[in-house]
GROMACS .gro file of C-alpha atoms in nm:
model
  219
    1MET     CA    1  -0.024  -0.006  -0.015
    2SER     CA    2   0.126   0.362  -0.100
    3THR     CA    3   0.242   0.575   0.214
    4VAL     CA    4   0.002   0.852   0.276
    5ARG     CA    5   0.217   1.190   0.278
    6GLN     CA    6   0.206   1.361   0.588
    7ASP     CA    7   0.198   1.738   0.642
    8SER     CA    8   0.529   1.910   0.669
    9ALA     CA    9   0.650   2.255   0.804
   10ARG     CA   10   0.705   2.397   0.450
   11ARG     CA   11   0.332   2.323   0.393
   12ARG     CA   12   0.228   2.489   0.730
   13SER     CA   13   0.449   2.821   0.678
   14ALA     CA   14   0.271   2.817   0.328
   15ASP     CA   15  -0.087   2.792   0.468
   16ILE     CA   16   0.008   3.094   0.747
   17ALA     CA   17   0.121   3.301   0.443
   18VAL     CA   18  -0.173   3.211   0.228
   19ALA     CA   19  -0.400   3.275   0.539
   20LEU     CA   20  -0.257   3.610   0.636
   21LEU     CA   21  -0.218   3.755   0.290
   22LEU     CA   22  -0.589   3.644   0.185
   23LEU     CA   23  -0.728   3.778   0.517
   24THR     CA   24  -0.574   4.129   0.440
   25LEU     CA   25  -0.698   4.120   0.085
   26LEU     CA   26  -1.027   4.007   0.138
   27LEU     CA   27  -1.101   4.178   0.480
   28VAL     CA   28  -1.364   4.425   0.309
   29PRO     CA   29  -1.544   4.176   0.094
   30LEU     CA   30  -1.574   3.950   0.408
   31ILE     CA   31  -1.736   4.214   0.627
   32LEU     CA   32  -1.964   4.300   0.323
   33LEU     CA   33  -2.074   3.952   0.297
   34ALA     CA   34  -2.120   3.884   0.654
   35VAL     CA   35  -2.348   4.209   0.636
   36LEU     CA   36  -2.548   4.078   0.354
   37VAL     CA   37  -2.610   3.695   0.540
   38ARG     CA   38  -2.686   3.893   0.841
   39CYS     CA   39  -2.959   4.143   0.683
   40THR     CA   40  -3.111   3.878   0.470
   41SER     CA   41  -3.209   3.628   0.711
   42ARG     CA   42  -3.250   3.603   1.101
   43GLY     CA   43  -2.953   3.465   1.281
   44PRO     CA   44  -2.586   3.535   1.299
   45ALA     CA   45  -2.361   3.570   0.965
   46VAL     CA   46  -2.112   3.283   1.078
   47TYR     CA   47  -2.199   2.948   1.134
   48ARG     CA   48  -1.970   2.685   1.324
   49GLN     CA   49  -2.008   2.319   1.295
   50TRP     CA   50  -1.797   2.056   1.509
   51ARG     CA   51  -1.591   1.840   1.235
   52VAL     CA   52  -1.328   1.564   1.309
   53GLY     CA   53  -0.947   1.664   1.215
   54ARG     CA   54  -0.602   1.526   1.232
   55GLY     CA   55  -0.562   1.270   1.513
   56MET     CA   56  -0.962   1.232   1.548
   57ARG     CA   57  -0.943   1.607   1.709
   58PRO     CA   58  -1.249   1.772   1.701
   59PHE     CA   59  -1.263   2.128   1.580
   60SER     CA   60  -1.522   2.393   1.491
   61ILE     CA   61  -1.513   2.467   1.117
   62ILE     CA   62  -1.625   2.800   1.009
   63LYS     CA   63  -1.846   2.948   0.722
   64PHE     CA   64  -2.088   3.191   0.605
   65ARG     CA   65  -2.465   3.063   0.745
   66SER     CA   66  -2.627   2.954   0.404
   67MET     CA   67  -2.909   2.786   0.600
   68THR     CA   68  -3.208   2.921   0.810
   69LEU     CA   69  -3.127   2.959   1.198
   70ASP     CA   70  -3.128   2.615   1.379
   71ALA     CA   71  -3.128   2.442   1.076
   72ASP     CA   72  -2.869   2.157   1.191
   73ARG     CA   73  -3.164   2.077   1.449
   74THR     CA   74  -3.436   2.006   1.210
   75GLY     CA   75  -3.258   1.800   0.932
   76PRO     CA   76  -2.984   1.593   0.819
   77ALA     CA   77  -2.604   1.678   0.848
   78VAL     CA   78  -2.569   1.678   0.466
   79SER     CA   79  -2.803   1.895   0.257
   80GLY     CA   80  -2.859   1.943  -0.137
   81CYS     CA   81  -2.905   2.199  -0.356
   82GLU     CA   82  -3.299   2.208  -0.340
   83ASP     CA   83  -3.281   2.174   0.040
   84PRO     CA   84  -3.557   2.392   0.186
   85ARG     CA   85  -3.342   2.468   0.441
   86VAL     CA   86  -3.121   2.698   0.242
   87THR     CA   87  -3.172   3.066   0.195
   88ARG     CA   88  -3.190   3.232  -0.117
   89VAL     CA   89  -2.858   3.407  -0.052
   90GLY     CA   90  -2.700   3.113   0.090
   91ARG     CA   91  -2.782   2.900  -0.274
   92TRP     CA   92  -2.558   3.190  -0.420
   93LEU     CA   93  -2.271   3.151  -0.156
   94ARG     CA   94  -2.275   2.773  -0.186
   95ARG     CA   95  -2.293   2.789  -0.584
   96THR     CA   96  -1.962   3.013  -0.572
   97ARG     CA   97  -1.808   2.859  -0.266
   98LEU     CA   98  -1.791   3.196  -0.098
   99ASP     CA   99  -1.943   3.050   0.209
  100GLU     CA  100  -1.583   2.871   0.265
  101LEU     CA  101  -1.402   3.178   0.298
  102PRO     CA  102  -1.424   3.214   0.678
  103GLN     CA  103  -1.231   2.914   0.690
  104LEU     CA  104  -0.912   3.128   0.636
  105VAL     CA  105  -0.949   3.126   0.997
  106ASN     CA  106  -0.924   2.751   1.050
  107LEU     CA  107  -0.625   2.770   0.818
  108LEU     CA  108  -0.419   3.053   1.016
  109ARG     CA  109  -0.522   2.852   1.362
  110GLY     CA  110  -0.372   2.531   1.228
  111ASP     CA  111  -0.702   2.372   1.190
  112MET     CA  112  -0.672   2.304   0.834
  113THR     CA  113  -0.432   2.303   0.559
  114LEU     CA  114  -0.495   2.508   0.206
  115VAL     CA  115  -0.521   2.165  -0.026
  116GLY     CA  116  -0.632   1.832   0.148
  117PRO     CA  117  -0.925   1.607   0.204
  118ARG     CA  118  -1.225   1.769   0.358
  119PRO     CA  119  -1.302   1.737   0.717
  120GLU     CA  120  -1.598   1.480   0.838
  121VAL     CA  121  -1.896   1.528   1.039
  122GLU     CA  122  -1.857   1.266   1.329
  123ARG     CA  123  -2.156   1.076   1.267
  124PHE     CA  124  -1.989   0.950   0.926
  125LEU     CA  125  -1.693   0.805   1.055
  126PRO     CA  126  -1.847   0.466   1.156
  127TYR     CA  127  -1.898   0.415   0.763
  128TYR     CA  128  -1.520   0.451   0.708
  129THR     CA  129  -1.320   0.172   0.649
  130ARG     CA  130  -0.984   0.122   0.787
  131THR     CA  131  -0.811   0.234   0.500
  132GLU     CA  132  -1.027   0.543   0.456
  133LEU     CA  133  -0.972   0.638   0.819
  134ARG     CA  134  -0.593   0.698   0.762
  135LEU     CA  135  -0.718   1.004   0.619
  136LEU     CA  136  -0.737   1.132   0.954
  137ASP     CA  137  -0.350   1.133   0.990
  138VAL     CA  138  -0.355   1.441   0.813
  139ARG     CA  139  -0.470   1.792   0.864
  140PRO     CA  140  -0.781   1.846   0.658
  141GLY     CA  141  -0.834   2.064   0.343
  142ILE     CA  142  -1.001   2.359   0.261
  143ILE     CA  143  -0.971   2.238  -0.130
  144GLY     CA  144  -0.945   1.850  -0.219
  145PRO     CA  145  -0.998   1.654  -0.485
  146GLY     CA  146  -1.276   1.455  -0.309
  147ALA     CA  147  -1.466   1.785  -0.232
  148LEU     CA  148  -1.474   1.880  -0.573
  149TYR     CA  149  -1.613   1.595  -0.697
  150VAL     CA  150  -1.919   1.602  -0.478
  151ALA     CA  151  -1.968   1.986  -0.500
  152GLY     CA  152  -2.202   1.969  -0.808
  153ARG     CA  153  -2.381   1.674  -0.666
  154GLY     CA  154  -2.627   1.817  -0.423
  155GLY     CA  155  -2.922   1.682  -0.667
  156GLU     CA  156  -2.829   1.334  -0.542
  157LEU     CA  157  -2.930   1.486  -0.181
  158ALA     CA  158  -3.271   1.663  -0.290
  159ASP     CA  159  -3.474   1.476  -0.069
  160PRO     CA  160  -3.362   1.576   0.300
  161ALA     CA  161  -3.537   1.241   0.452
  162GLU     CA  162  -3.313   1.051   0.262
  163ALA     CA  163  -2.995   1.267   0.211
  164GLU     CA  164  -2.753   1.107   0.430
  165LYS     CA  165  -2.863   0.773   0.337
  166ARG     CA  166  -2.763   0.886  -0.035
  167TYR     CA  167  -2.439   1.061   0.099
  168VAL     CA  168  -2.313   0.718   0.224
  169GLU     CA  169  -2.412   0.551  -0.062
  170LEU     CA  170  -2.345   0.746  -0.338
  171GLN     CA  171  -2.091   0.987  -0.252
  172LEU     CA  172  -1.911   0.898   0.072
  173HIS     CA  173  -1.623   0.645  -0.056
  174PRO     CA  174  -1.560   0.806  -0.428
  175LYS     CA  175  -1.493   1.111  -0.245
  176LEU     CA  176  -1.271   0.930  -0.018
  177ALA     CA  177  -1.082   0.751  -0.269
  178LEU     CA  178  -0.998   1.043  -0.455
  179ASP     CA  179  -0.883   1.203  -0.130
  180LEU     CA  180  -0.674   0.892  -0.058
  181ASP     CA  181  -0.525   0.902  -0.432
  182TYR     CA  182  -0.439   1.261  -0.371
  183LEU     CA  183  -0.221   1.176  -0.026
  184HIS     CA  184  -0.033   0.916  -0.188
  185ASP     CA  185   0.103   1.165  -0.458
  186ARG     CA  186   0.085   1.491  -0.281
  187HIS     CA  187   0.311   1.743  -0.426
  188LEU     CA  188   0.330   2.139  -0.506
  189GLY     CA  189   0.245   2.084  -0.859
  190LEU     CA  190  -0.112   1.888  -0.809
  191ASP     CA  191  -0.184   2.146  -0.510
  192LEU     CA  192  -0.154   2.426  -0.776
  193ARG     CA  193  -0.402   2.232  -1.012
  194LEU     CA  194  -0.647   2.185  -0.751
  195VAL     CA  195  -0.656   2.556  -0.641
  196ALA     CA  196  -0.675   2.646  -0.998
  197SER     CA  197  -0.982   2.395  -1.027
  198ALA     CA  198  -1.136   2.509  -0.748
  199VAL     CA  199  -1.124   2.883  -0.851
  200SER     CA  200  -1.224   2.783  -1.219
  201VAL     CA  201  -1.541   2.595  -1.110
  202SER     CA  202  -1.669   2.803  -0.804
  203TRP     CA  203  -1.588   3.188  -0.892
  204LEU     CA  204  -1.531   3.180  -1.253
  205HIS     CA  205  -1.750   2.956  -1.422
  206PRO     CA  206  -2.010   2.872  -1.104
  207SER     CA  207  -2.286   2.723  -1.388
  208ARG     CA  208  -2.070   2.477  -1.531
  209PRO     CA  209  -2.094   2.107  -1.452
  210ARG     CA  210  -1.874   1.997  -1.142
  211ALA     CA  211  -1.582   1.809  -1.205
  212SER     CA  212  -1.576   1.415  -1.260
  213ALA     CA  213  -1.396   1.175  -1.102
  214ALA     CA  214  -1.167   1.133  -1.375
  215ALA     CA  215  -1.121   1.515  -1.430
  216VAL     CA  216  -0.994   1.550  -1.042
  217ARG     CA  217  -0.821   1.230  -0.987
  218PRO     CA  218  -0.412   1.298  -0.906
  219ARG     CA  219  -0.220   1.187  -1.191
   0.00000   0.00000   0.00000
């Protein structure tokens, strides 16, 4: 079995530099987005959710709130594009991935790295195989091949009553397979390609279909 490439001091230094740079450059847009969320639906601008990070340690992931207040208490832990709990502004934030920008704070704190497997909600960990659990040996990422693969598949989770079941059956293991492939061949060039793909599908061409497994598989 191939070795999972671990985090490094160089990667951590790059994460800090990127987080400081982007938080400085995007300070005004971040404030404006927070005001937009706060003024268009009841509740705080920022949403925090517990995820499992490196070494099985839980941490609070930060996003702009894209759903109605207390939505996590009234439905599944995963949601599709037509979930009625998603606000109108929230649909736009999710489509452009702007709801993820507050995770620059997670990046600066060391909870996450810029490119890596996405952190999981704890309730889905029992579905991981022993091999898939190796993903928890590294710091989770903001951008990753698994995340790019599932980003445009919200339609598969359209029914809130079946969303978690369908996530496990249709998305979980293909996503984790891509993330494992990435960790076995982790290098700067691949990271840059994944960042470019994330920018393209989220901000430059948000209406395009999302990446297929072949398109985001490390090679």
